[in-house]
Short mmCIF file of C-alpha atoms in Angstrom, two decimals:
data_model
loop_
_atom_site.label_atom_id
_atom_site.label_comp_id
_atom_site.label_asym_id
_atom_site.label_seq_id
_atom_site.Cartn_x
_atom_site.Cartn_y
_atom_site.Cartn_z
CA MET A 143 -22.63 -36.07 42.14
CA LYS A 144 -21.76 -33.65 39.36
CA LYS A 145 -18.60 -34.65 37.58
CA SER A 146 -15.67 -32.26 37.15
CA THR A 147 -14.85 -30.67 33.81
CA TYR A 148 -12.44 -32.77 31.82
CA GLU A 149 -9.46 -31.37 29.99
CA LYS A 150 -7.14 -33.19 27.63
CA PRO A 151 -3.84 -34.13 29.41
CA ILE A 152 -0.93 -32.09 28.07
CA ILE A 153 2.79 -32.07 28.64
CA SER A 154 4.93 -29.45 27.00
CA LYS A 155 8.62 -28.86 27.02
CA ILE A 156 9.89 -25.70 28.66
CA THR A 157 12.39 -23.94 26.43
CA THR A 158 14.66 -21.18 27.60
CA GLY A 159 16.11 -18.31 25.64
CA VAL A 160 14.75 -15.06 24.30
CA PRO A 161 11.06 -14.90 25.10
CA GLY A 162 8.75 -14.76 22.11
CA LYS A 163 5.91 -12.34 21.78
CA PHE A 164 3.72 -15.01 23.37
CA GLY A 165 5.86 -14.82 26.51
CA LEU A 166 3.15 -13.10 28.48
CA SER A 167 -0.02 -15.03 28.94
CA THR A 168 -3.10 -13.43 27.47
CA LYS A 169 -6.73 -14.31 27.77
CA GLN A 170 -7.82 -16.28 24.73
CA LYS A 171 -10.36 -14.36 22.69
CA ILE A 172 -13.56 -16.26 22.12
CA ILE A 173 -16.05 -15.60 19.31
CA ALA A 174 -19.17 -17.30 20.60
CA GLU A 175 -21.62 -15.36 18.49
CA ILE A 176 -21.81 -13.13 15.44
CA ASP A 177 -24.25 -10.23 15.67
CA SER A 178 -25.74 -11.91 18.76
CA ILE A 179 -26.40 -15.22 16.96
CA PRO A 180 -24.59 -18.22 18.52
CA VAL A 181 -21.96 -19.78 16.28
CA ALA A 182 -23.41 -23.26 16.85
CA LYS A 183 -26.75 -22.09 15.43
CA PHE A 184 -25.16 -21.23 12.08
CA VAL A 185 -23.64 -24.70 11.81
CA GLU A 186 -26.88 -26.35 12.85
CA GLU A 187 -28.83 -24.45 10.22
CA PHE A 188 -26.37 -24.00 7.37
CA GLY A 189 -23.74 -26.70 7.88
CA SER A 190 -20.01 -26.43 8.34
CA PRO A 191 -18.02 -24.68 7.05
CA VAL A 192 -20.12 -21.59 6.43
CA PHE A 193 -19.23 -18.01 5.52
CA VAL A 194 -21.14 -15.39 7.50
CA PHE A 195 -21.40 -11.70 6.62
CA SER A 196 -22.73 -8.98 8.89
CA GLU A 197 -24.73 -6.26 7.14
CA LYS A 198 -24.40 -4.12 10.25
CA LYS A 199 -20.62 -4.29 10.13
CA ILE A 200 -20.53 -3.57 6.38
CA ARG A 201 -22.60 -0.41 6.81
CA GLU A 202 -20.69 0.69 9.91
CA THR A 203 -17.32 0.33 8.19
CA TYR A 204 -18.54 2.08 5.04
CA ASN A 205 -19.88 5.01 7.04
CA ASP A 206 -16.69 5.19 9.07
CA ALA A 207 -14.65 5.52 5.86
CA LYS A 208 -17.13 7.97 4.35
CA ARG A 209 -17.07 10.16 7.46
CA ALA A 210 -13.25 10.18 7.49
CA PHE A 211 -13.11 11.52 3.92
CA GLU A 212 -16.20 13.71 3.79
CA THR A 213 -15.17 15.67 6.86
CA ARG A 214 -11.89 16.53 5.15
CA TYR A 215 -12.72 16.90 1.47
CA PRO A 216 -15.80 18.41 -0.19
CA LYS A 217 -16.45 15.95 -3.03
CA VAL A 218 -15.99 12.27 -2.24
CA GLN A 219 -17.42 9.27 -4.04
CA PHE A 220 -16.73 5.63 -3.16
CA ALA A 221 -16.95 2.98 -5.88
CA TRP A 222 -17.38 -0.58 -4.63
CA SER A 223 -14.54 -2.81 -5.79
CA TYR A 224 -16.39 -5.78 -7.27
CA LYS A 225 -13.38 -8.06 -7.39
CA THR A 226 -13.07 -7.88 -3.61
CA ASN A 227 -16.49 -9.39 -3.12
CA TYR A 228 -19.06 -9.54 -5.88
CA LEU A 229 -21.81 -11.43 -4.14
CA ASP A 230 -25.03 -9.70 -5.20
CA ALA A 231 -26.20 -9.16 -1.63
CA VAL A 232 -22.92 -7.56 -0.60
CA CYS A 233 -22.71 -5.28 -3.65
CA SER A 234 -26.33 -4.22 -3.12
CA ILE A 235 -25.56 -3.05 0.42
CA PHE A 236 -22.71 -0.86 -0.81
CA HIS A 237 -24.85 0.52 -3.63
CA ASP A 238 -27.62 1.19 -1.14
CA GLU A 239 -25.13 3.23 0.89
CA GLY A 240 -24.39 5.25 -2.25
CA ALA A 241 -21.29 3.56 -3.64
CA TRP A 242 -20.77 3.38 -7.39
CA ALA A 243 -19.38 0.20 -8.98
CA GLU A 244 -15.71 -0.35 -9.81
CA VAL A 245 -15.30 -3.29 -12.16
CA VAL A 246 -12.32 -4.91 -13.83
CA SER A 247 -13.87 -7.25 -16.38
CA GLY A 248 -16.79 -7.67 -18.73
CA PHE A 249 -18.28 -10.17 -16.29
CA GLU A 250 -18.17 -7.69 -13.41
CA PHE A 251 -19.60 -4.98 -15.67
CA GLU A 252 -22.54 -7.22 -16.53
CA LYS A 253 -22.99 -8.10 -12.86
CA ALA A 254 -23.13 -4.41 -11.89
CA LEU A 255 -25.72 -3.76 -14.62
CA SER A 256 -27.74 -6.77 -13.45
CA LEU A 257 -27.91 -5.18 -9.99
CA GLY A 258 -29.43 -2.06 -11.47
CA VAL A 259 -26.33 0.13 -11.32
CA ASN A 260 -26.56 3.00 -13.79
CA GLY A 261 -23.81 2.51 -16.42
CA ALA A 262 -22.66 6.11 -15.88
CA ASN A 263 -21.88 5.13 -12.28
CA ILE A 264 -19.49 2.36 -13.27
CA LEU A 265 -15.72 2.83 -13.29
CA TYR A 266 -14.18 0.28 -15.63
CA ASN A 267 -10.61 -0.65 -14.65
CA GLY A 268 -8.44 -3.61 -15.50
CA PRO A 269 -5.91 -4.45 -18.18
CA GLU A 270 -8.26 -6.72 -20.13
CA LYS A 271 -11.12 -5.13 -22.03
CA SER A 272 -12.22 -6.77 -25.25
CA LYS A 273 -13.81 -4.86 -28.10
CA GLN A 274 -17.20 -6.19 -26.96
CA ASP A 275 -16.50 -5.06 -23.39
CA LEU A 276 -15.58 -1.58 -24.61
CA MET A 277 -18.72 -1.38 -26.73
CA LEU A 278 -20.81 -2.35 -23.70
CA ALA A 279 -19.10 0.31 -21.60
CA ILE A 280 -19.49 2.99 -24.30
CA ASP A 281 -23.16 2.13 -24.74
CA HIS A 282 -23.71 2.55 -21.01
CA ASN A 283 -21.70 5.75 -20.73
CA ALA A 284 -19.34 4.23 -18.14
CA SER A 285 -15.98 5.77 -17.22
CA ILE A 286 -13.41 3.66 -19.00
CA HIS A 287 -10.04 3.71 -17.28
CA ILE A 288 -7.50 3.14 -20.06
CA ASP A 289 -4.63 0.86 -19.09
CA HIS A 290 -2.26 1.00 -22.08
CA PHE A 291 -1.77 2.50 -25.53
CA ASP A 292 -3.13 -0.59 -27.33
CA GLU A 293 -6.35 -0.18 -25.42
CA LEU A 294 -6.39 3.55 -26.16
CA TYR A 295 -6.12 2.92 -29.91
CA LEU A 296 -8.68 0.12 -29.77
CA LEU A 297 -11.01 2.52 -28.01
CA ILE A 298 -10.43 5.26 -30.61
CA GLU A 299 -11.18 2.73 -33.36
CA THR A 300 -14.27 1.40 -31.56
CA THR A 301 -15.78 4.85 -30.90
CA ARG A 302 -15.24 5.78 -34.57
CA LYS A 303 -17.05 2.65 -35.73
CA MET A 304 -19.87 3.19 -33.27
CA ASN A 305 -19.88 6.92 -33.95
CA LYS A 306 -20.22 7.48 -30.22
CA LYS A 307 -18.26 9.33 -27.58
CA ALA A 308 -16.56 7.53 -24.70
CA ARG A 309 -15.88 9.01 -21.27
CA VAL A 310 -12.40 8.00 -20.23
CA ALA A 311 -9.76 8.33 -17.55
CA ILE A 312 -6.21 7.04 -17.67
CA ARG A 313 -4.61 4.70 -15.23
CA ILE A 314 -1.31 6.04 -13.99
CA ASN A 315 1.49 4.18 -12.22
CA LEU A 316 3.88 6.27 -10.19
CA ASP A 317 6.58 6.21 -7.58
CA ALA A 318 4.82 6.93 -4.29
CA GLY A 319 7.92 6.13 -2.26
CA ILE A 320 6.91 2.60 -1.41
CA TYR A 321 8.32 -0.79 -2.31
CA PRO A 322 7.40 -2.59 -4.48
CA MET A 323 6.38 0.12 -6.91
CA TRP A 324 3.54 -1.18 -9.02
CA ASP A 325 4.26 -0.28 -12.63
CA ARG A 326 2.25 -2.87 -14.48
CA PHE A 327 -1.03 -0.99 -14.56
CA GLY A 328 -1.47 2.09 -16.67
CA PHE A 329 0.92 4.72 -17.95
CA ASN A 330 3.97 5.83 -16.04
CA TYR A 331 4.04 9.29 -14.48
CA GLU A 332 7.76 9.82 -14.02
CA ASN A 333 8.88 8.99 -17.58
CA GLY A 334 6.21 11.16 -19.21
CA GLU A 335 4.15 8.29 -20.61
CA ALA A 336 1.02 9.42 -18.74
CA TRP A 337 1.41 12.99 -20.04
CA ASN A 338 1.76 11.61 -23.60
CA ALA A 339 -1.42 9.59 -23.13
CA ILE A 340 -3.29 12.66 -21.87
CA ASN A 341 -2.15 14.62 -24.94
CA ARG A 342 -3.22 11.87 -27.31
CA ILE A 343 -6.64 11.54 -25.67
CA MET A 344 -7.23 15.30 -25.68
CA LEU A 345 -6.70 15.21 -29.46
CA ALA A 346 -9.09 12.29 -30.00
CA GLU A 347 -12.47 13.43 -31.25
CA ASN A 348 -14.59 10.78 -29.64
CA LEU A 349 -12.87 10.58 -26.27
CA GLU A 350 -13.73 12.80 -23.36
CA LEU A 351 -10.99 12.70 -20.75
CA ILE A 352 -12.70 13.20 -17.41
CA GLY A 353 -10.37 11.73 -14.80
CA LEU A 354 -7.05 10.41 -13.61
CA HIS A 355 -6.67 7.13 -11.80
CA THR A 356 -3.93 5.37 -9.92
CA HIS A 357 -3.71 2.20 -7.93
CA ILE A 358 -0.43 2.34 -6.04
CA GLY A 359 -0.60 -1.16 -4.58
CA THR A 360 -2.36 -3.31 -2.08
CA TYR A 361 -2.32 -3.40 1.72
CA ILE A 362 -0.46 -0.08 1.83
CA MET A 363 0.60 0.55 5.41
CA THR A 364 1.94 4.05 4.81
CA ALA A 365 -0.79 6.65 4.44
CA SER A 366 1.72 9.26 3.21
CA ALA A 367 2.22 7.22 -0.01
CA TYR A 368 -1.34 8.20 -0.96
CA GLY A 369 -0.44 11.82 -0.32
CA ILE A 370 2.44 11.58 -2.81
CA ALA A 371 0.18 9.88 -5.37
CA ALA A 372 -2.53 12.52 -4.92
CA SER A 373 0.05 15.30 -5.39
CA LYS A 374 1.31 13.78 -8.62
CA LEU A 375 -2.19 13.36 -10.03
CA SER A 376 -2.97 16.95 -9.01
CA ASN A 377 0.13 18.10 -10.91
CA LEU A 378 -1.09 16.32 -14.03
CA MET A 379 -4.49 17.90 -13.63
CA ILE A 380 -2.92 21.36 -13.42
CA ALA A 381 -0.70 20.65 -16.45
CA THR A 382 -3.76 19.55 -18.42
CA HIS A 383 -5.53 22.76 -17.52
CA ARG A 384 -2.53 24.91 -18.48
CA LYS A 385 -2.24 23.32 -21.89
CA PHE A 386 -5.87 22.67 -22.79
CA ASP A 387 -7.73 25.15 -20.57
CA TYR A 388 -9.79 22.25 -19.27
CA TRP A 389 -10.33 20.97 -15.75
CA LEU A 390 -10.56 17.22 -15.33
CA LYS A 391 -13.55 16.10 -13.28
CA TYR A 392 -12.04 13.56 -10.92
CA ILE A 393 -9.02 12.00 -9.31
CA ASP A 394 -9.32 8.32 -8.42
CA LEU A 395 -6.88 7.02 -5.81
CA GLY A 396 -7.88 3.39 -6.37
CA GLY A 397 -7.85 0.94 -3.49
CA GLY A 398 -5.16 -0.65 -1.37
CA PHE A 399 -6.06 0.54 2.13
CA ALA A 400 -4.89 -2.10 4.58
CA SER A 401 -7.45 -4.11 6.54
CA LYS A 402 -6.81 -5.09 10.15
CA ASN A 403 -5.52 -8.52 9.16
CA THR A 404 -1.92 -9.40 9.99
CA LEU A 405 0.45 -10.01 7.10
CA LYS A 406 2.69 -13.06 7.31
CA GLY A 407 6.09 -12.05 8.61
CA ALA A 408 4.68 -9.05 10.50
CA TYR A 409 5.72 -8.95 14.15
CA MET A 410 2.84 -6.88 15.44
CA PRO A 411 -0.83 -7.56 14.66
CA GLY A 412 -2.35 -5.58 11.80
CA SER A 413 -5.02 -4.23 14.13
CA GLU A 414 -2.28 -2.22 15.86
CA THR A 415 -0.13 -1.22 12.91
CA CYS A 416 -2.52 -0.41 10.04
CA PRO A 417 -3.41 3.21 9.35
CA SER A 418 -7.00 4.23 10.05
CA PHE A 419 -9.38 5.70 7.45
CA ASP A 420 -8.64 9.07 9.08
CA ASP A 421 -4.92 8.66 8.41
CA TYR A 422 -5.50 7.90 4.72
CA ALA A 423 -8.10 10.66 4.40
CA GLU A 424 -5.78 13.21 6.00
CA ALA A 425 -2.88 12.41 3.64
CA ILE A 426 -5.01 12.41 0.47
CA SER A 427 -7.18 15.43 1.24
CA ASN A 428 -4.24 17.56 2.32
CA ALA A 429 -2.34 16.76 -0.87
CA ILE A 430 -5.19 17.74 -3.20
CA ILE A 431 -6.39 20.76 -1.24
CA SER A 432 -2.88 22.16 -0.86
CA SER A 433 -2.12 21.71 -4.59
CA GLU A 434 -2.40 24.55 -7.07
CA ILE A 435 -5.89 23.46 -8.13
CA PRO A 436 -8.30 26.35 -7.40
CA HIS A 437 -10.89 25.40 -4.82
CA GLU A 438 -13.77 25.93 -7.24
CA ASN A 439 -12.17 23.38 -9.59
CA LEU A 440 -11.32 20.72 -7.03
CA PRO A 441 -11.91 17.30 -8.58
CA VAL A 442 -14.25 14.68 -7.20
CA LEU A 443 -12.18 12.25 -5.17
CA PHE A 444 -12.99 8.65 -6.07
CA LEU A 445 -11.96 5.79 -3.81
CA GLU A 446 -12.14 2.15 -4.80
CA THR A 447 -11.51 0.80 -1.33
CA GLY A 448 -12.39 -2.88 -1.16
CA ARG A 449 -10.44 -4.89 1.39
CA ALA A 450 -10.67 -2.34 4.21
CA LEU A 451 -14.44 -2.02 3.78
CA ILE A 452 -15.44 -5.66 3.75
CA ASP A 453 -12.74 -7.78 5.43
CA ASP A 454 -14.02 -7.21 8.97
CA ALA A 455 -17.62 -8.04 8.05
CA GLY A 456 -16.85 -11.60 6.92
CA TYR A 457 -16.37 -14.68 9.12
CA LEU A 458 -15.80 -18.31 8.31
CA ILE A 459 -17.16 -20.81 10.79
CA THR A 460 -15.36 -24.13 10.62
CA SER A 461 -15.31 -27.37 12.62
CA VAL A 462 -12.38 -29.32 14.00
CA LEU A 463 -12.02 -32.67 12.23
CA ALA A 464 -9.01 -33.99 14.09
CA ASN A 465 -6.40 -33.34 16.77
CA LYS A 466 -3.04 -34.78 15.84
CA ARG A 467 0.60 -34.76 16.86
CA SER A 468 3.36 -34.36 14.32
CA THR A 469 6.53 -36.44 14.50
CA THR A 470 8.14 -33.65 16.51
CA GLY A 471 5.33 -33.77 19.04
CA ARG A 472 3.84 -30.53 17.74
CA LYS A 473 0.12 -30.11 18.11
CA THR A 474 -1.80 -29.96 14.86
CA LEU A 475 -5.48 -29.42 14.14
CA VAL A 476 -7.32 -30.43 10.99
CA ILE A 477 -10.33 -28.26 10.23
CA ASP A 478 -13.01 -28.57 7.55
CA ALA A 479 -12.06 -25.36 5.70
CA GLY A 480 -8.80 -25.09 3.82
CA VAL A 481 -6.94 -22.84 1.44
CA ASN A 482 -9.56 -23.64 -1.20
CA LEU A 483 -11.89 -21.34 0.74
CA LEU A 484 -9.28 -19.10 2.34
CA PHE A 485 -7.19 -17.69 -0.43
CA THR A 486 -6.07 -14.86 1.85
CA SER A 487 -4.41 -17.38 4.19
CA PHE A 488 -1.54 -17.40 1.68
CA TRP A 489 -0.54 -13.89 2.78
CA TYR A 490 -2.27 -13.34 6.13
CA ASN A 491 -1.92 -14.96 9.52
CA LEU A 492 -5.68 -15.16 9.82
CA GLY A 493 -7.23 -14.83 13.26
CA VAL A 494 -8.66 -18.20 14.34
CA PHE A 495 -10.68 -18.31 17.54
CA PRO A 496 -12.59 -20.90 19.59
CA SER A 497 -16.34 -20.46 19.81
CA ARG A 498 -16.67 -21.59 23.42
CA GLU A 499 -14.81 -21.17 26.66
CA VAL A 500 -11.48 -22.98 26.81
CA THR A 501 -8.87 -23.59 29.46
CA ASP A 502 -5.82 -21.38 29.74
CA PHE A 503 -3.32 -24.03 28.66
CA MET A 504 -2.02 -22.99 25.24
CA GLU A 505 0.25 -24.81 22.83
CA ASP A 506 2.04 -23.83 19.67
CA THR A 507 -0.22 -25.34 17.02
CA THR A 508 -0.39 -25.80 13.26
CA ILE A 509 -3.84 -25.65 11.69
CA TYR A 510 -4.35 -27.68 8.53
CA GLY A 511 -7.26 -27.62 6.14
CA PRO A 512 -9.04 -30.77 4.94
CA LEU A 513 -7.54 -30.97 1.46
CA CYS A 514 -5.36 -33.89 0.49
CA MET A 515 -2.60 -31.42 -0.36
CA ASN A 516 0.55 -30.52 1.56
CA ILE A 517 0.05 -26.81 0.90
CA ASP A 518 -3.25 -26.78 2.75
CA VAL A 519 -2.07 -24.91 5.84
CA VAL A 520 -4.40 -22.31 7.34
CA ARG A 521 -2.01 -21.31 10.16
CA GLU A 522 1.57 -22.52 10.33
CA ALA A 523 2.02 -21.43 13.93
CA ILE A 524 -0.57 -20.18 16.36
CA ASN A 525 -0.62 -20.27 20.13
CA PHE A 526 -3.86 -22.15 20.62
CA PRO A 527 -5.86 -23.72 23.46
CA GLN A 528 -7.05 -27.31 23.60
CA ILE A 529 -9.96 -27.82 21.27
CA LYS A 530 -12.08 -30.93 21.02
CA THR A 531 -12.79 -32.66 17.74
CA GLY A 532 -16.18 -31.44 16.51
CA ASP A 533 -15.83 -28.01 18.15
CA GLN A 534 -16.40 -24.94 16.02
CA LEU A 535 -13.80 -22.28 15.37
CA VAL A 536 -14.36 -18.84 13.90
CA ILE A 537 -11.93 -17.32 11.43
CA GLU A 538 -12.37 -13.57 11.38
CA ARG A 539 -11.67 -10.89 8.75
CA VAL A 540 -12.26 -13.08 5.72
CA GLY A 541 -14.72 -10.81 3.91
CA ALA A 542 -12.33 -9.66 1.20
CA TYR A 543 -11.27 -11.78 -1.75
CA ASN A 544 -12.06 -15.20 -0.27
CA VAL A 545 -15.50 -15.54 -1.82
CA THR A 546 -14.22 -14.35 -5.18
CA GLN A 547 -10.89 -16.18 -5.33
CA TRP A 548 -12.07 -19.43 -3.73
CA MET A 549 -11.56 -22.68 -5.59
CA GLN A 550 -13.95 -25.48 -6.24
CA PHE A 551 -11.47 -28.22 -5.43
CA ILE A 552 -12.46 -31.77 -4.40
CA THR A 553 -15.48 -30.53 -2.51
CA TYR A 554 -18.41 -28.13 -2.75
CA ARG A 555 -18.15 -24.48 -1.86
CA PRO A 556 -20.24 -23.84 1.26
CA ASN A 557 -23.26 -21.71 2.04
CA VAL A 558 -22.69 -17.99 2.43
CA VAL A 559 -25.04 -16.37 4.93
CA LEU A 560 -25.88 -12.72 5.58
CA ILE A 561 -27.16 -11.41 8.89
CA ASP A 562 -29.39 -8.45 8.09
CA LEU A 563 -29.91 -5.37 10.24
CA GLU A 564 -32.80 -7.04 12.06
CA GLY A 565 -30.67 -10.03 12.97
CA LYS A 566 -32.32 -12.35 10.47
CA THR A 567 -30.15 -14.77 8.51
CA HIS A 568 -30.36 -15.28 4.75
CA ILE A 569 -28.47 -17.64 2.47
CA ILE A 570 -26.91 -15.30 -0.11
CA ARG A 571 -25.03 -18.03 -1.97
CA LYS A 572 -26.20 -21.58 -1.78
CA LYS A 573 -23.86 -24.48 -1.09
CA GLU A 574 -22.85 -26.16 -4.32
CA ASN A 575 -23.86 -29.71 -5.19
CA LEU A 576 -22.97 -32.27 -7.84
CA GLU A 577 -25.33 -30.61 -10.28
CA THR A 578 -23.56 -27.25 -9.88
CA ILE A 579 -20.35 -28.85 -11.03
CA LYS A 580 -21.71 -31.17 -13.70
CA LYS A 581 -24.13 -28.87 -15.47
CA ASN A 582 -21.37 -27.30 -17.57
CA GLU A 583 -19.63 -30.58 -18.35
CA PHE A 584 -20.14 -32.64 -21.50
CA ASN A 585 -19.03 -36.24 -21.85
CA PRO A 586 -18.58 -37.34 -25.49
CA LYS A 587 -18.36 -41.02 -24.41
CA LYS A 588 -21.88 -41.10 -23.06
CA MET B 904 4.89 -48.18 30.68
CA GLN B 905 7.01 -46.82 33.50
CA ILE B 906 8.29 -43.34 34.15
CA SER B 907 12.10 -43.21 34.18
CA GLU B 908 13.82 -43.02 37.55
CA GLU B 909 15.51 -39.72 36.64
CA ILE B 910 12.20 -37.96 36.25
CA LYS B 911 11.05 -35.76 39.11
CA ILE B 912 7.48 -34.53 39.20
CA SER B 913 6.44 -31.65 41.44
CA ASP B 914 2.92 -31.17 42.74
CA ASN B 915 2.42 -28.01 40.68
CA GLY B 916 2.97 -29.76 37.35
CA PHE B 917 6.67 -29.13 36.84
CA VAL B 918 8.65 -32.08 35.47
CA PHE B 919 12.44 -32.29 35.51
CA ASN B 920 14.61 -34.85 33.77
CA SER B 921 17.90 -34.99 35.66
CA ARG B 922 19.50 -37.11 32.95
CA THR B 923 19.02 -34.59 30.13
CA GLY B 924 18.43 -31.38 32.11
CA GLU B 925 15.17 -30.80 30.28
CA SER B 926 12.08 -29.54 32.02
CA PHE B 927 8.40 -29.74 31.17
CA SER B 928 5.10 -28.42 32.35
CA LEU B 929 1.89 -30.37 32.77
CA ASN B 930 -1.67 -29.16 32.84
CA PRO B 931 -3.70 -30.40 35.86
CA MET B 932 -5.08 -33.41 33.97
CA GLY B 933 -1.61 -34.31 32.70
CA LEU B 934 -0.30 -34.11 36.26
CA GLU B 935 -3.03 -36.37 37.57
CA MET B 936 -2.42 -38.95 34.87
CA ILE B 937 1.38 -38.97 35.09
CA LYS B 938 1.10 -39.50 38.84
CA MET B 939 -1.11 -42.51 38.29
CA ILE B 940 1.24 -43.84 35.63
CA ALA B 941 4.22 -43.28 37.95
CA ILE B 942 2.73 -45.54 40.60
CA ASP B 943 2.26 -48.32 38.06
CA ASN B 944 -1.42 -47.96 37.43
CA GLY B 945 -2.49 -49.65 34.22
CA PHE B 946 -4.78 -48.28 31.51
CA ASP B 947 -7.92 -49.88 33.00
CA GLU B 948 -7.35 -48.46 36.47
CA ILE B 949 -6.61 -44.99 35.20
CA ARG B 950 -9.63 -45.04 32.88
CA GLU B 951 -11.92 -46.13 35.66
CA SER B 952 -10.66 -43.43 37.95
CA ILE B 953 -10.88 -40.64 35.39
CA LEU B 954 -14.29 -41.65 34.03
CA GLU B 955 -15.70 -41.73 37.53
CA LYS B 956 -14.39 -38.32 38.41
CA TYR B 957 -14.64 -36.36 35.17
CA ASP B 958 -17.22 -35.60 32.54
CA VAL B 959 -15.63 -37.48 29.64
CA ASP B 960 -16.65 -40.43 27.52
CA GLU B 961 -14.63 -43.61 27.23
CA LEU B 962 -13.41 -43.13 23.67
CA ALA B 963 -12.36 -39.51 24.15
CA PHE B 964 -10.42 -40.53 27.23
CA GLU B 965 -8.74 -43.46 25.47
CA LYS B 966 -7.64 -41.27 22.55
CA ASP B 967 -6.25 -38.57 24.82
CA PHE B 968 -4.58 -41.08 27.11
CA TYR B 969 -2.66 -42.78 24.33
CA GLU B 970 -1.70 -39.44 22.82
CA PHE B 971 -0.40 -38.41 26.23
CA LEU B 972 1.61 -41.61 26.54
CA ALA B 973 3.05 -41.04 23.08
CA MET B 974 4.15 -37.56 24.16
CA LEU B 975 5.78 -38.94 27.32
CA LYS B 976 7.65 -41.38 25.15
CA HIS B 977 8.50 -38.65 22.64
CA HIS B 978 10.03 -36.53 25.38
CA GLN B 979 11.96 -39.60 26.66
CA LEU B 980 10.32 -39.55 30.05
CA THR B 981 9.56 -43.26 30.05
CA GLN B 982 11.76 -46.27 30.54
CA GLN B 983 12.90 -47.75 27.27
CA GLY B 984 11.50 -51.24 27.02
CA ASN B 985 11.08 -53.55 24.11
CA PRO B 986 11.02 -51.28 21.02
CA LEU B 987 8.22 -53.38 19.58
CA ASP B 988 6.07 -52.81 22.63
CA PHE B 989 4.27 -49.51 21.95
CA VAL B 990 3.00 -48.90 25.48
#
C-alpha cells in the first residue's frame, strides 16, 4: 500500500487584532526551474550554494530598456555599470548587445580593456582616479567624468606633462526633489559650482568638454526626479552654448533605476511599486526634448543603468541546513548562503522561494545564513511554508551587486553559472578553494 | 506528557485553552499527533502508527515529534509535571 505524504506537525497561535498584509492566504510561489533547468540539477552539478545567471533574461531586460528609450529619444547609448556586476561573461553579454562600459576605478578600466572594449567607449566615473589611472584613460581616449576640482587640476597637470588632450565630462550633483539628495559626487548645480567647473574646463587647452553627467541616487522610485535632473543638465548645456558657442555632445543621467526587489520597510512589494523603464524614459526624454536645445543639437543620452538591468537575471540556489525554533517558539531556518554572499539582503527583503511543491500551512519565519555571526540574517520575517532540511530554496533578483560586493568570509565563494541562450550551463566563476585564498599570503615564520 | 484538562481540541484543528483564552490552529499532522498524545499514547506507539501510515523515516519523525512537543509545552498546553522531566 502506498503511504500518505508526510508533513511536519505544526501548532501555531491564533492572534487577533488588525490583520497584516498576510491576512489573505496566497498560493506559495515555487521556483522549480530556471530557464527550464531543474533547480536540483544545478546543485547536483555545481554544488550548493550556487549563483545562476540567465543570458536570456539579461538580453530581454536590456532590450526592454533600450526599446523604452529609443522609441522616445533619437540618440540613446547604454553604458554597462561594471560595479553592479563585473563578471567577464556578464559584461560581454551587455557589450554584445551594444552597451559601452561605465567604470569607477582603475581595476574596472583594466577589466573593460581586457574584454576588448574600445577605450573611447569607456565612461570613467568615480571619485578616486590616480595619476596612473588618468594617464591610462587619456591614452585610451576614454571619457573622464571629473568628480572634483582637485581631480580637474590633476588632469590639467597630467595632460600638460603627457602633451595630450583628454575628453572630459563633469559630474554634477543637484536637487532633483528627492530625499536624500546626493551631494557627494561631482560639482553642485544650484550653488554655481558646476558652472564654474565648466568655465574652467572650457579655458583649459588640453581638455575637451564633451558631456555632463549626474547620478542622482540609487533605487529611485520617482521617475519625475530624472526629469528634473535632465532639465537642469539641459539648462547647463544651453548656458555653455550661449557663452562658448559650443554644443556639448552628451548628457549622462547615470544609474539608479529601481529593480523589482522590495526595500526593507516598504509595505508593498517592489514589483508593484517600482517605475517601469517606460516611466523613466518618458520623464527623461520629455525633459530634454522640451528644453531649449534645438533638435539638431540634441545630445546623446547616456544611461548607466546597472541594478535594473541585471538584478532579475541572477538567482542564488541555496540548501536548508536546519529547521529550528527560537525561544519564543518562532520558526527559523538556517540556509547555506548568508550575508557574505547576499550583500543586498542588508537593504532588500529578498524573495526566497521553495523549489518544490509545499503544503499550504505557512508560518512566520526567520531565515538565517550559515555564518557564525549574529548579523547573518537573510530574512528577518517571511511567511514561509514547511521546508525539510536538505531542500533547496531559490533566492531571486540577486544579479546586482552581490557578486561584486560579496565577502570571502570563513568559507569559499561558490560557483557562478550562466545559462546560455541554448540552455547550456557554463561555470563563469569557479568556486574558490584553499589555494585561491593562500596564493596571495606570505608567512615570514615559515 | 499529558494535555491539560482545559484544552479543547476540535476535529478541524482548532485548539482552545479555556484557562488562558488563547486559541491555536493545527495542521492535519499536528491534529493527528495531538489526538494521540491526548489519549495517553507514548512516543513508541505514536511513532509506530505514523511510520506505518506515512512516508517518513524514523529520524525525521523523531525530530519533528519532539519539536512539536516542545511547542505544546511552550504554548502551555501540557500539564506541568516535574520541571526536570523534559517530556
